[in-house]
């Protein structure tokens, strides 16, 4: 199903309540496997489902939580998913691996419209 | 150095001291200038003779100091089964039994001692033994089969150890001592009386003040009885002599070397004999005319000789600490320092509690400042203070104002904390002082791969403190902990950044508050939103406490990879399915169903190392369909995915095997069914063997049971895996009911107190060893027994099959789809290849796209 939203056109993949808090689901978007996550405070994020370390399409099945990351600006509470295979952590917002910043997985725009999760375009950059 | 300039050093005897000598020679560089040839008479390399009795539990392999059979240093040659028959001092060579001769530049005698067998008529009969080597113990074990009664002649330290071992082998045992009390060398009359009561409580019969007149034999030349002076002959089948030892100094005598009056190669403070190229160390040596029947003085002698040969004049052997602690199961006896109060002007402080069977005596003396110093003591019935008291002897340290506090039970003012001085020798077996232990953990230490030791276990490995008799371990641990505390280096016990406590504490918190949701727990006691470490930990704790479905409500998102889908994730994103096959027993019908399921879903099948069948390569969306077929055929989840009970491995046992003495399959199935689904800190495995041949490898399991003629022996805390550990005997000859009661308690105690992902063997080390487990599980010292059993009963009563329950719950089933928006499209990322006629997982280099089969829009 293709729907119009304020921000453009995207793929409606499921109702928000089909994604449990602090968990993910895999969706097929434009022929590709995308992992859609919902955090504790109901934010949604979309990452490629493919784990570049384990080389398998599994990220949606990982544990979602938060990790404190120390940067020059101070401490930040980062929402992340741990790969179910070998537990590398990925920042849900950017797709960057928290254990190895040289590695990142692609991310997608995603919104909730009237209780429906809509995955938009794949982001060109981080 | 040119090879022809190298000298040859020959060591005769590869026992405890000979081995220590070679180790020190390698470590300290003596092998730079000497080729070392070790000639040992026994068929195997040196082993831990001090721990000889545990041979019955752990076997010969575990006792070995050199399991590989050779030293790493190529300049050392070890020859076992090589008996030296003579020394030619002129030619500087030794002769071997086969006639071969070996040249030496320096000769080190480390031939140990031999048990003394008094000239009692009948001493040469069959089934008369001594207690010194692994072969002796093997023969005793063999003879104990079918034997009813036996006697150990000699009620000293070793005699009691041998007697208890014989008793444990199921033989009714008599201890025969000529002196009026047991352990006459170490313990006084009052202590001996208390000790006798303890030994009798173990089920042994003690005869003191009796003379053995003769050992009677039957027509086959086997022992049939023993006769004491002025008494009738007592029928029995085994006699073990443990009436003292004599140094093995025959080689030296025959070679004309000086020997001490009461035996032993006479040596000086450098352990050099009357021939300047011959040295003697260990029990065969008599420095200053006196031989020492303990290992620690021997170790010191070994170090001294290495020192001297290296040219360093520092070392000298000037006497030794003869402190002892009895290693008897269930009886605490220790004697140290001047135990009999032989020094002038010494005072004795005695605490005796006849009811509790405790006798403690301290020998003290007044020092120049009017305070008291400890000279020695005897502890019977409760030797817990030994580790603290022994190093105080000779340390010059003043005792607290009321020295009796040291031996009063904790409730009556005892248990005071003591600061040992740095020079105090903490480990007497290996001569390690408090200062050396502190140095090992200090920041600038280099012992541990160039860095400081990280914990007490590491200190034991690096300094040897605690590696021999083990009695100093608690003190070593305390010193290490105190050091870390003092330097502000608290060992971080946080689970992860979200919970500043270890699993054990978290377990208590959850249990006490009755929590059943992660959100409440992290809000109340943690920070942030959790991670892949604390969430599965909380999930496991909740599952242990509540035994609910792990995929219930909000707890589903806490589960680790495998638990989340009740199957094991494979590298290509598929799952494996392992139905439970209790005890490894399966009907042909079920086997056929498993085969049919595998064929229908294209699964790779393999027999696992856990006596069951694994079906690999299942797509997530197929899992429910696979389970349904298995459940309909009467099977259930095998929890291969959970940190929970895996399998209870069985051998075929008495139902078919001609050696089996109990129904091991029946018990394995019963136990697997009892503990199935039990969530725990790490996985749990069990095993049951039908006889001592141990075909089920039960001793490599967290709990292992081995059938005996009289019931079951229960072993705990073993594992295979990366660092294998043999399970240890917790209790023997149990009936079924007692066995299950102990197991219930043991498992629940582990679940409550272990750390996350800590297998039982590590947990045992962390909580204070097998003795601690025995106190809690067998003696019920914490009074927790009933509570632990009740917790297990709740688990057993509330068990259900997770697969079946999932099939019955549409909400849980909803997650088992490939794509939330395309449930009928299989994930194109999953690929297989074929090998040996079955599928295998294949890897993809990057995500696979199906192409634009679903309409999309928006910027790309
Ligand atoms: C399938 C099997 C190998 C086989 O083909 O035979 C196997 C496979 C796995 N083992 Fe194992 N182990 C299997 C028997 C064993 C055994 C042998 C035994 O049980 O007799 C051992 C040594 C004994 C022991 O555990 O003490 C064993 C020691 C381990 C370890 C190391 C544990 C340790 O304490 O060092 C791990 C890692 C862990 O658990 O953290 C492990 C972990 C694993 C995992 C679960 C790794 C994972 O997380 O995915 C493997 C996946 C299983 C799957 O996908 O189904 N497996 N594993 C065996 C399944 C037995 C069963 O029927 O359930
Ligand atoms: C059951 C038991 C419990 C013990 N418990 C303790 C304890 O708790 N604490 C403690 O300090 N001590 C204890 N001991 C004593 C301790 O084991 C000895 O002090 C120690 O083994 C002495 O070491 P060693 O090398 O001198 O002699 P051994 O270990 O006996 O080694 C001597 C070796 O030399 C070999 N040998 C002898 N003659 C020849 C020859 N001609 N040619 C080749 N090889 C030869 C022998 O076969 C033997 O292998 C215990 C002993 C036993 C038997
Ligand atoms: S352990 Fe004993 S009973 Fe079991 S199969 Fe082996 S020999 Fe037979
Ligand atoms: S005192 Fe025996 S090992 Fe330390």
PDB file of C-alpha atoms in Angstrom, chain A residues 1-2 9 11-14 18 20-23 25-33 40 48-50 54-58 61 63-68 75 77 80 82 84-85 87 121-122 124, chain B residues 497-498 519 523 527-532 535-536 556-561 565 569-573 575 620 815 818-821 825 827 829 844-847 849-852 855-856 858-860:
ATOM      1  CA  UNK A   1       0.000   0.000   0.000  1.00  0.00           C
ATOM      2  CA  UNK A   2       1.306   3.430  -0.914  1.00  0.00           C
ATOM      3  CA  UNK A   9       5.035   9.094  -0.007  1.00  0.00           C
ATOM      4  CA  UNK A  11       5.043   2.333   2.575  1.00  0.00           C
ATOM      5  CA  UNK A  12       2.548   1.646   5.323  1.00  0.00           C
ATOM      6  CA  UNK A  13       3.918  -1.470   6.932  1.00  0.00           C
ATOM      7  CA  UNK A  14       1.762  -2.122  10.001  1.00  0.00           C
ATOM      8  CA  UNK A  18       1.902  -4.451  16.054  1.00  0.00           C
ATOM      9  CA  UNK A  20       5.915  -3.990  20.804  1.00  0.00           C
ATOM     10  CA  UNK A  21       7.641  -1.350  22.895  1.00  0.00           C
ATOM     11  CA  UNK A  22      11.411  -1.896  22.847  1.00  0.00           C
ATOM     12  CA  UNK A  23      11.237  -4.417  20.049  1.00  0.00           C
ATOM     13  CA  UNK A  25       9.534  -6.126  13.309  1.00  0.00           C
ATOM     14  CA  UNK A  26      10.886  -6.904   9.862  1.00  0.00           C
ATOM     15  CA  UNK A  27       9.068  -5.314   6.936  1.00  0.00           C
ATOM     16  CA  UNK A  28       9.489  -5.598   3.196  1.00  0.00           C
ATOM     17  CA  UNK A  29      10.031  -2.143   1.754  1.00  0.00           C
ATOM     18  CA  UNK A  30      10.828  -1.746  -1.885  1.00  0.00           C
ATOM     19  CA  UNK A  31      11.911  -5.390  -1.966  1.00  0.00           C
ATOM     20  CA  UNK A  32      14.326  -4.904   0.896  1.00  0.00           C
ATOM     21  CA  UNK A  33      14.161  -6.146   4.459  1.00  0.00           C
ATOM     22  CA  UNK A  40       9.930   2.864  25.244  1.00  0.00           C
ATOM     23  CA  UNK A  48      18.287  -2.195   7.357  1.00  0.00           C
ATOM     24  CA  UNK A  49      17.505  -5.624   8.784  1.00  0.00           C
ATOM     25  CA  UNK A  50      20.863  -6.928   7.583  1.00  0.00           C
ATOM     26  CA  UNK A  54      26.883 -11.604  11.187  1.00  0.00           C
ATOM     27  CA  UNK A  55      25.885 -11.207   7.530  1.00  0.00           C
ATOM     28  CA  UNK A  56      22.289 -12.244   8.066  1.00  0.00           C
ATOM     29  CA  UNK A  57      18.949 -10.489   7.979  1.00  0.00           C
ATOM     30  CA  UNK A  58      18.139 -10.481  11.695  1.00  0.00           C
ATOM     31  CA  UNK A  61      14.951  -9.643  16.386  1.00  0.00           C
ATOM     32  CA  UNK A  63      17.087  -6.534  22.120  1.00  0.00           C
ATOM     33  CA  UNK A  64      16.316  -2.794  22.246  1.00  0.00           C
ATOM     34  CA  UNK A  65      17.551  -0.623  25.097  1.00  0.00           C
ATOM     35  CA  UNK A  66      19.601   2.429  25.865  1.00  0.00           C
ATOM     36  CA  UNK A  67      23.288   3.001  26.269  1.00  0.00           C
ATOM     37  CA  UNK A  68      25.140   5.943  27.781  1.00  0.00           C
ATOM     38  CA  UNK A  75      26.732  12.153  28.265  1.00  0.00           C
ATOM     39  CA  UNK A  77      21.390   8.333  26.328  1.00  0.00           C
ATOM     40  CA  UNK A  80      20.105   1.036  20.404  1.00  0.00           C
ATOM     41  CA  UNK A  82      21.881  -5.321  19.894  1.00  0.00           C
ATOM     42  CA  UNK A  84      20.813 -11.139  18.086  1.00  0.00           C
ATOM     43  CA  UNK A  85      23.776 -12.875  16.470  1.00  0.00           C
ATOM     44  CA  UNK A  87      25.452  -8.563  20.059  1.00  0.00           C
ATOM     45  CA  UNK A 121      12.717   6.809   1.698  1.00  0.00           C
ATOM     46  CA  UNK A 122      16.072   5.357   2.419  1.00  0.00           C
ATOM     47  CA  UNK A 124      21.177   8.976   1.550  1.00  0.00           C
TER      48      UNK A 124
ATOM     49  CA  UNK B 497      25.588   0.268  33.230  1.00  0.00           C
ATOM     50  CA  UNK B 498      21.908  -0.066  34.108  1.00  0.00           C
ATOM     51  CA  UNK B 519       9.851  -1.662  33.880  1.00  0.00           C
ATOM     52  CA  UNK B 523      12.611   2.267  37.507  1.00  0.00           C
ATOM     53  CA  UNK B 527      18.805   3.550  35.286  1.00  0.00           C
ATOM     54  CA  UNK B 528      18.171   4.007  31.556  1.00  0.00           C
ATOM     55  CA  UNK B 529      16.237   1.455  29.572  1.00  0.00           C
ATOM     56  CA  UNK B 530      18.384  -1.629  29.890  1.00  0.00           C
ATOM     57  CA  UNK B 531      20.431  -3.597  27.393  1.00  0.00           C
ATOM     58  CA  UNK B 532      21.246  -7.014  26.046  1.00  0.00           C
ATOM     59  CA  UNK B 535      17.282  -7.687  30.111  1.00  0.00           C
ATOM     60  CA  UNK B 536      17.974 -11.412  29.631  1.00  0.00           C
ATOM     61  CA  UNK B 556       8.851 -11.149  25.752  1.00  0.00           C
ATOM     62  CA  UNK B 557      11.106  -8.292  24.664  1.00  0.00           C
ATOM     63  CA  UNK B 558      13.612  -9.068  27.438  1.00  0.00           C
ATOM     64  CA  UNK B 559      14.456 -12.509  26.140  1.00  0.00           C
ATOM     65  CA  UNK B 560      17.799 -13.254  24.641  1.00  0.00           C
ATOM     66  CA  UNK B 561      18.148 -14.222  20.968  1.00  0.00           C
ATOM     67  CA  UNK B 565      11.771 -17.483  19.445  1.00  0.00           C
ATOM     68  CA  UNK B 569      19.293 -18.761  15.915  1.00  0.00           C
ATOM     69  CA  UNK B 570      21.726 -19.956  13.249  1.00  0.00           C
ATOM     70  CA  UNK B 571      24.217 -17.928  11.298  1.00  0.00           C
ATOM     71  CA  UNK B 572      22.025 -17.475   8.238  1.00  0.00           C
ATOM     72  CA  UNK B 573      19.028 -16.264  10.237  1.00  0.00           C
ATOM     73  CA  UNK B 575      16.610 -21.619  13.567  1.00  0.00           C
ATOM     74  CA  UNK B 620      11.079 -18.479  11.643  1.00  0.00           C
ATOM     75  CA  UNK B 815       5.314 -12.653  15.714  1.00  0.00           C
ATOM     76  CA  UNK B 818       8.903 -13.330   7.816  1.00  0.00           C
ATOM     77  CA  UNK B 819       7.677  -9.788   7.225  1.00  0.00           C
ATOM     78  CA  UNK B 820       4.984  -7.960   9.130  1.00  0.00           C
ATOM     79  CA  UNK B 821       3.591  -6.584   5.896  1.00  0.00           C
ATOM     80  CA  UNK B 825       6.999 -13.819   1.317  1.00  0.00           C
ATOM     81  CA  UNK B 827      12.966 -13.800   3.502  1.00  0.00           C
ATOM     82  CA  UNK B 829      18.208 -13.194   2.497  1.00  0.00           C
ATOM     83  CA  UNK B 844      25.299 -13.568   1.933  1.00  0.00           C
ATOM     84  CA  UNK B 845      27.753 -10.762   1.487  1.00  0.00           C
ATOM     85  CA  UNK B 846      25.098  -8.121   1.658  1.00  0.00           C
ATOM     86  CA  UNK B 847      21.326  -7.668   1.842  1.00  0.00           C
ATOM     87  CA  UNK B 849      16.604  -7.388  -2.631  1.00  0.00           C
ATOM     88  CA  UNK B 850      13.478  -8.852  -4.171  1.00  0.00           C
ATOM     89  CA  UNK B 851      13.261  -5.840  -6.428  1.00  0.00           C
ATOM     90  CA  UNK B 852      10.301  -3.471  -6.484  1.00  0.00           C
ATOM     91  CA  UNK B 855       4.810  -0.276  -4.986  1.00  0.00           C
ATOM     92  CA  UNK B 856       6.857   2.494  -3.461  1.00  0.00           C
ATOM     93  CA  UNK B 858       9.167   9.037  -2.424  1.00  0.00           C
ATOM     94  CA  UNK B 859      12.670  10.126  -2.953  1.00  0.00           C
ATOM     95  CA  UNK B 860      15.241   7.417  -3.421  1.00  0.00           C
TER      96      UNK B 860
END
